[in-house]
GROMACS .gro file of C-alpha atoms in nm:
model
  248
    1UNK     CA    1   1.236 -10.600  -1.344
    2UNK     CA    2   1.238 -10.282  -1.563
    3UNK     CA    3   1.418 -10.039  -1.414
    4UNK     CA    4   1.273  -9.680  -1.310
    5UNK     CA    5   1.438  -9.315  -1.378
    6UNK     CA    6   1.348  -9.092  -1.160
    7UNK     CA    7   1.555  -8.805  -1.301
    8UNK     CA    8   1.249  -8.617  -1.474
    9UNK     CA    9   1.037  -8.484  -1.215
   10UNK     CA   10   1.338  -8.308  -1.010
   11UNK     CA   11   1.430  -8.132  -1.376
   12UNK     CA   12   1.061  -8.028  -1.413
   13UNK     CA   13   1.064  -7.910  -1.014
   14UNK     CA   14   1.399  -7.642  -1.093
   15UNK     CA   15   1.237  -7.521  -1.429
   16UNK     CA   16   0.896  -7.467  -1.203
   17UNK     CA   17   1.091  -7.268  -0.937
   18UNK     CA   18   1.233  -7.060  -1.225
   19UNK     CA   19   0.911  -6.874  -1.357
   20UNK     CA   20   0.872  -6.810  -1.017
   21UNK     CA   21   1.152  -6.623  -0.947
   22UNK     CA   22   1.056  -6.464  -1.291
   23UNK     CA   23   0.718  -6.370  -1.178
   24UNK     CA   24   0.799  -6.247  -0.813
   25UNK     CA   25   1.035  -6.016  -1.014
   26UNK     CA   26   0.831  -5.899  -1.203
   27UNK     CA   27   0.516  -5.783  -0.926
   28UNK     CA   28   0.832  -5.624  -0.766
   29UNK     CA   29   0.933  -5.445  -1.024
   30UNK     CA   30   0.576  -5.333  -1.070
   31UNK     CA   31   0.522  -5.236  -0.717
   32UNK     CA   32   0.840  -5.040  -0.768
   33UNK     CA   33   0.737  -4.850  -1.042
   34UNK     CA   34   0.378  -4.756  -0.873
   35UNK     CA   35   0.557  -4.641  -0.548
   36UNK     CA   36   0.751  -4.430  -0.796
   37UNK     CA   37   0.437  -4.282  -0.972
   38UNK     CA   38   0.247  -4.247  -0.641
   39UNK     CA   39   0.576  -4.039  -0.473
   40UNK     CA   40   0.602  -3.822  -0.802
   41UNK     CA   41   0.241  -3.723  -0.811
   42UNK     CA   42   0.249  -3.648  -0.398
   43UNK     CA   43   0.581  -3.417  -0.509
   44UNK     CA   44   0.415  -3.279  -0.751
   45UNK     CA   45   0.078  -3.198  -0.603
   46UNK     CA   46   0.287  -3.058  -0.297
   47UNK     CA   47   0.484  -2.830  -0.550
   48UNK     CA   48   0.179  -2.700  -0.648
   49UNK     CA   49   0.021  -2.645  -0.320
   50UNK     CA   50   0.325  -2.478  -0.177
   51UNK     CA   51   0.360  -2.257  -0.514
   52UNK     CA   52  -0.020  -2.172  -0.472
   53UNK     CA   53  -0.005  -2.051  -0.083
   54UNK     CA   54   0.343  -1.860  -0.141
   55UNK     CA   55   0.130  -1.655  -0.420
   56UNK     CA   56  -0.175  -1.610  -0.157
   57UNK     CA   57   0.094  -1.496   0.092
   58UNK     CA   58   0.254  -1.248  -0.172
   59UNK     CA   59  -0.108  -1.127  -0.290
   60UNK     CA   60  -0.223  -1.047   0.076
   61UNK     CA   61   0.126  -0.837   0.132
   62UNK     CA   62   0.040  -0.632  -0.155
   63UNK     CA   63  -0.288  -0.598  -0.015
   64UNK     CA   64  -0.194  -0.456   0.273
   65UNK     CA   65   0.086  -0.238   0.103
   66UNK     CA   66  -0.222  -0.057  -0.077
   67UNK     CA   67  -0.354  -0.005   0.259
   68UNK     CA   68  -0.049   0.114   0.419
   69UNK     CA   69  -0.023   0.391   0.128
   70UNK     CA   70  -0.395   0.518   0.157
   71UNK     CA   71  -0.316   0.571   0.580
   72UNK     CA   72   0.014   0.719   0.450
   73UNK     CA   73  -0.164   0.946   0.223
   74UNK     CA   74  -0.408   1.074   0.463
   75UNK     CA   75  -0.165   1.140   0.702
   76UNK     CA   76  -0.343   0.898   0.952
   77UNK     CA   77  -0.225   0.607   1.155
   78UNK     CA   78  -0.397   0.247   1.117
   79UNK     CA   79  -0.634   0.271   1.374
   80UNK     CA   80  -0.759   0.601   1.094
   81UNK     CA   81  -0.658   0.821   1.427
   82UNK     CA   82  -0.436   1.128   1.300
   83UNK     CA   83  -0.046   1.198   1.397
   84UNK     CA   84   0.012   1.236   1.767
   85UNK     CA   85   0.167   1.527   1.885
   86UNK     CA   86   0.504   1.336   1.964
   87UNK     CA   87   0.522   1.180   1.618
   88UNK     CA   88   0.808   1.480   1.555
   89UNK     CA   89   1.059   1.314   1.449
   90UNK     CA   90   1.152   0.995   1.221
   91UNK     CA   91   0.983   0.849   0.914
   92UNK     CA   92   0.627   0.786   1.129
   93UNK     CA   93   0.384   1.044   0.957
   94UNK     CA   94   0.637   1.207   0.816
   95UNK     CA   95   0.763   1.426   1.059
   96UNK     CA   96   1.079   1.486   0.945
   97UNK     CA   97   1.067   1.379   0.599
   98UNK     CA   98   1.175   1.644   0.308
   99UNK     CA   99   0.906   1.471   0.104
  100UNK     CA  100   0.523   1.402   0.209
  101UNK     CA  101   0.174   1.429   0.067
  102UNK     CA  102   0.047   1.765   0.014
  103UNK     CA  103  -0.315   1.753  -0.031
  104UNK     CA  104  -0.350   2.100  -0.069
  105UNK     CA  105  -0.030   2.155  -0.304
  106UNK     CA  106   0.086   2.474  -0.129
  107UNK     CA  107   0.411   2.351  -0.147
  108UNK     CA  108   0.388   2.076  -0.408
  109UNK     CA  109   0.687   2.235  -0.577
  110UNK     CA  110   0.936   2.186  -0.340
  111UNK     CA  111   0.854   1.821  -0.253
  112UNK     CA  112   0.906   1.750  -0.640
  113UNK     CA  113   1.215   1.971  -0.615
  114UNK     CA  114   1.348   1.686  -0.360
  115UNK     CA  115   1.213   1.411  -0.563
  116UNK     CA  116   1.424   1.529  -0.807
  117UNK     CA  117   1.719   1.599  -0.627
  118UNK     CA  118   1.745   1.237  -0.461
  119UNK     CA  119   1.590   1.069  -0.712
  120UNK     CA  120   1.710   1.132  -1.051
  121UNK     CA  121   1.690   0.841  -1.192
  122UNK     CA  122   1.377   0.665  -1.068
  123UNK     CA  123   1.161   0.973  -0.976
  124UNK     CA  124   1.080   0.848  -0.675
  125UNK     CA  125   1.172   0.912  -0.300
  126UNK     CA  126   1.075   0.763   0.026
  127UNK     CA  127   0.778   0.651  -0.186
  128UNK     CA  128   0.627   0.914  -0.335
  129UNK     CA  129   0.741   1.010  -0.708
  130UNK     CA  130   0.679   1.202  -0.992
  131UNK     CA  131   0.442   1.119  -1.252
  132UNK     CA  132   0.583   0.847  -1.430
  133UNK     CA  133   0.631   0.986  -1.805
  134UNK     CA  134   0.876   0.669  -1.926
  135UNK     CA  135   0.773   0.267  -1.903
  136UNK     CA  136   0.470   0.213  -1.707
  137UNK     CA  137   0.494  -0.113  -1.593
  138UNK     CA  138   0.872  -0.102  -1.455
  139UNK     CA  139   0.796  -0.396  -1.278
  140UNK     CA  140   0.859  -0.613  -1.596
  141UNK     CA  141   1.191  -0.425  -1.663
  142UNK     CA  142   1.427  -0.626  -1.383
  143UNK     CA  143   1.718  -0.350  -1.377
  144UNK     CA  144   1.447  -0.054  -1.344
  145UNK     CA  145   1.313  -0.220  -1.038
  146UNK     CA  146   1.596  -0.309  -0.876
  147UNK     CA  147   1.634   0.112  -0.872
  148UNK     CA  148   1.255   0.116  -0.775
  149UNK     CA  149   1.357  -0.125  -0.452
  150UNK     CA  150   1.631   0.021  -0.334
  151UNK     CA  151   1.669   0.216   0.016
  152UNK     CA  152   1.447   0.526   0.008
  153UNK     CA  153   1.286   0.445  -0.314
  154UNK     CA  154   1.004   0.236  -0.218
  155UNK     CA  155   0.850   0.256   0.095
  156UNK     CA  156   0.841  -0.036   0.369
  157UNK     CA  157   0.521  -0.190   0.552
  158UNK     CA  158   0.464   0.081   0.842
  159UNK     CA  159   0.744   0.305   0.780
  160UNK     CA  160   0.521   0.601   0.736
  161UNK     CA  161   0.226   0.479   0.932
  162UNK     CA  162   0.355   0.286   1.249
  163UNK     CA  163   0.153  -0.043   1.158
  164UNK     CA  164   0.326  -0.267   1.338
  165UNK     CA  165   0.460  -0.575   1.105
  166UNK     CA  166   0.506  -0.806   1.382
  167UNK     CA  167   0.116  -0.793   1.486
  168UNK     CA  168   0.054  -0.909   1.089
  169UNK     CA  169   0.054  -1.260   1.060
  170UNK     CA  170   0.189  -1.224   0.691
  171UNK     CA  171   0.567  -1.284   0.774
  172UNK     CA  172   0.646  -1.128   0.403
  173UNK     CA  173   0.522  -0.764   0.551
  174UNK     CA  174   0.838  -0.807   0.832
  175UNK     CA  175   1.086  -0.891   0.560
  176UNK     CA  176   1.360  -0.573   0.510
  177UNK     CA  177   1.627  -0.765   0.316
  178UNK     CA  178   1.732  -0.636  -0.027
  179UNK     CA  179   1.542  -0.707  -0.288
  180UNK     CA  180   1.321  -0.903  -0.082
  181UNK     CA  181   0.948  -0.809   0.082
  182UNK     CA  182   0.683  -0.568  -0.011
  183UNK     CA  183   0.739  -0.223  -0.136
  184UNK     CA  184   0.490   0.067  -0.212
  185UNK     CA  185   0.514   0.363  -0.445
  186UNK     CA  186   0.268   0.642  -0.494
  187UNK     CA  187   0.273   0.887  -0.743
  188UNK     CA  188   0.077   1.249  -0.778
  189UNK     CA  189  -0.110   1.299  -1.119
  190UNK     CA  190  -0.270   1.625  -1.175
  191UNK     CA  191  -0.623   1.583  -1.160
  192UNK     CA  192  -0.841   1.690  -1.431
  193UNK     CA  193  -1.221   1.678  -1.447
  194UNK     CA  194  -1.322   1.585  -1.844
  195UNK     CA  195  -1.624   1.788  -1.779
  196UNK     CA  196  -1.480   2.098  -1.667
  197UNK     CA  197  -1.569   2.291  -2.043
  198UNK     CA  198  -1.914   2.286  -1.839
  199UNK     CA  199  -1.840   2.505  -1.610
  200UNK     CA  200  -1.827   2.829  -1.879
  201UNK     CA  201  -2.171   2.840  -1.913
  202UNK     CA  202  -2.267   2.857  -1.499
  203UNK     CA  203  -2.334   3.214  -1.352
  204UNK     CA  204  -2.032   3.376  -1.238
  205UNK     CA  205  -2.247   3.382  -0.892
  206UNK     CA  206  -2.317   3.001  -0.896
  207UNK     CA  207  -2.234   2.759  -0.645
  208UNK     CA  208  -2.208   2.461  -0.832
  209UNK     CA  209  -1.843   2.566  -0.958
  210UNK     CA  210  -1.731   2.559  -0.623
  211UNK     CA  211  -1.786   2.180  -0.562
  212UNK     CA  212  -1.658   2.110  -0.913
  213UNK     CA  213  -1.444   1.817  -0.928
  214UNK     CA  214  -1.131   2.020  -1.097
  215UNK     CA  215  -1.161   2.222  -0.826
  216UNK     CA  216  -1.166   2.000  -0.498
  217UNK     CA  217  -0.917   1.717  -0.617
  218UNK     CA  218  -0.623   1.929  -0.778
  219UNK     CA  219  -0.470   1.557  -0.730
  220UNK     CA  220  -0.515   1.202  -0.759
  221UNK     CA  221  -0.258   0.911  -0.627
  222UNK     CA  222  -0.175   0.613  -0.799
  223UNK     CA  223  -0.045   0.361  -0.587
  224UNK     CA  224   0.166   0.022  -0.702
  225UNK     CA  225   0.207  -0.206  -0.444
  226UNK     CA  226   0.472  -0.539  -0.497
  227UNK     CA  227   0.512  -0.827  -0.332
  228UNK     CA  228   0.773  -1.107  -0.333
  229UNK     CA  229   0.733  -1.440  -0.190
  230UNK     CA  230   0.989  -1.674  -0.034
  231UNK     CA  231   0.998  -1.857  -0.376
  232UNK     CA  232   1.192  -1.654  -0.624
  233UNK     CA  233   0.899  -1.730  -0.906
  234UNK     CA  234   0.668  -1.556  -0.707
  235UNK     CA  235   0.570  -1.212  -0.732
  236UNK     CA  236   0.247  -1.010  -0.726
  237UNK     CA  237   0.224  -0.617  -0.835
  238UNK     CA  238  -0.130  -0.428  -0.794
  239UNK     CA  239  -0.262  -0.090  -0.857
  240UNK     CA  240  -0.510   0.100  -0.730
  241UNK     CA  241  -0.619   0.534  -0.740
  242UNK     CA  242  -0.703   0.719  -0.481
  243UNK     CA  243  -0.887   1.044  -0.465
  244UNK     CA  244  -0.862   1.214  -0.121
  245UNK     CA  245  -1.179   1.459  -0.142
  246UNK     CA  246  -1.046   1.844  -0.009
  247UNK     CA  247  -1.207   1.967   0.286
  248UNK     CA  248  -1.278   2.385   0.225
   0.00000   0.00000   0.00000
């Protein structure tokens, strides 16, 4: 009888396991690189997320830093009640501050006189400055507004008014570390009404001069407010005016 060889089939049966192996390989190495993909799109969707609530955060804080200026401009607390009788003392309402808002400008010169004295450089003290007559935006200038944040420069979150930080539930409004937080600055710009030529040709007798714009708001109040986040990229700066109408 012929002999049979059976030494084919066990060849084919090791070649067969072999693209297996390749294949299996293969699907992992797939699966690998789609775990990959999926964990770099949750990283980056997360960067984004956390980049675009630090920025609310830091927008809010300069929101309230505009408010904060307006109270400290009226010379009211944030409930809008005025100064109590025991606020004699300290930076609350400016009680004994060489430098706060004179609406009436009776002695506007000697506040700018101290604004001058203690702040040569910057024009500003305890948050209140001179009109700014040099770069506008010092915000984009890094080493001008590390001058503009520095201790009684800018003013703080409450340090004028009493608000209360700790009641906010912005945590950047509580932050007092250098270079870090919110700041406000306000400064006093002559007021000028572009209509005022019209006056000249009203009766001497006439009313209407007296509630004249020129002649009830001898100053308006520009207020820059800054924020920084807790990510160093972050940072928000707004403006607003403020006209506080006189009160004859």
């Amino acid at each position: 009888m012929p002999r049979t060889s059976f030494s084919r089939p066990p060849r084919r049966r090791a070649r067969e396991r072999g693209v297996a192996l390749y294949v299996v390989i293969v699907f992992v190495m797939l699966s690998m690189l789609l775990a990959s993909w999926a964990a770099r799109g949750s990283l980056f969707n997360e960067m984004l997320v956390g980049n675009d609530a630090d920025y609310r955060r830091a927008f809010e804080a300069a929101q309230a830093m505009l408010q904060d200026a307006e109270f400290d401009i009226r010379g009211v607390r944030p409930s809008g009640e005025g100064c109590l009788p025991s606020d004699t003392s300290g930076d609350v309402c400016r009680a004994s501050t060489a430098v706060y808002f004179d609406i009436e400008t009776r002695e506007l010169e000697s506040v700018l006189t101290v604004i001058s004295a203690n702040g040569p450089t910057t024009g500003c003290y305890k948050g209140i400055c001179r009109k700014r007559t040099g770069v506008q935006d010092f915000w984009n200038n890094r080493d001008l507004l590390a001058a503009m944040t520095a201790a009684d420069v800018g003013a703080r979150y409450g340090q004028f008014t009493g608000a209360d930080a700790a009641e906010s539930a912005n945590p950047l409004l509580n932050v007092r570390t250098a270079g870090r937080g919110a700041w406000y600055w306000v400064e006093m710009l002559p007021y000028m009404d572009p209509n005022v030529a019209l006056l000249a040709s009203l009766p001497s007798n006439s009313n209407v001069e007296r509630f004249a714009p020129s002649r009830r708001k001898l100053l308006v109040y520009r207020i820059t407010a800054l924020a920084r986040g807790n990510k160093p990229s972050t940072e928000v700066v707004l403006q607003s005016v403020l006209s506080v109408q006189s009160i004859d």
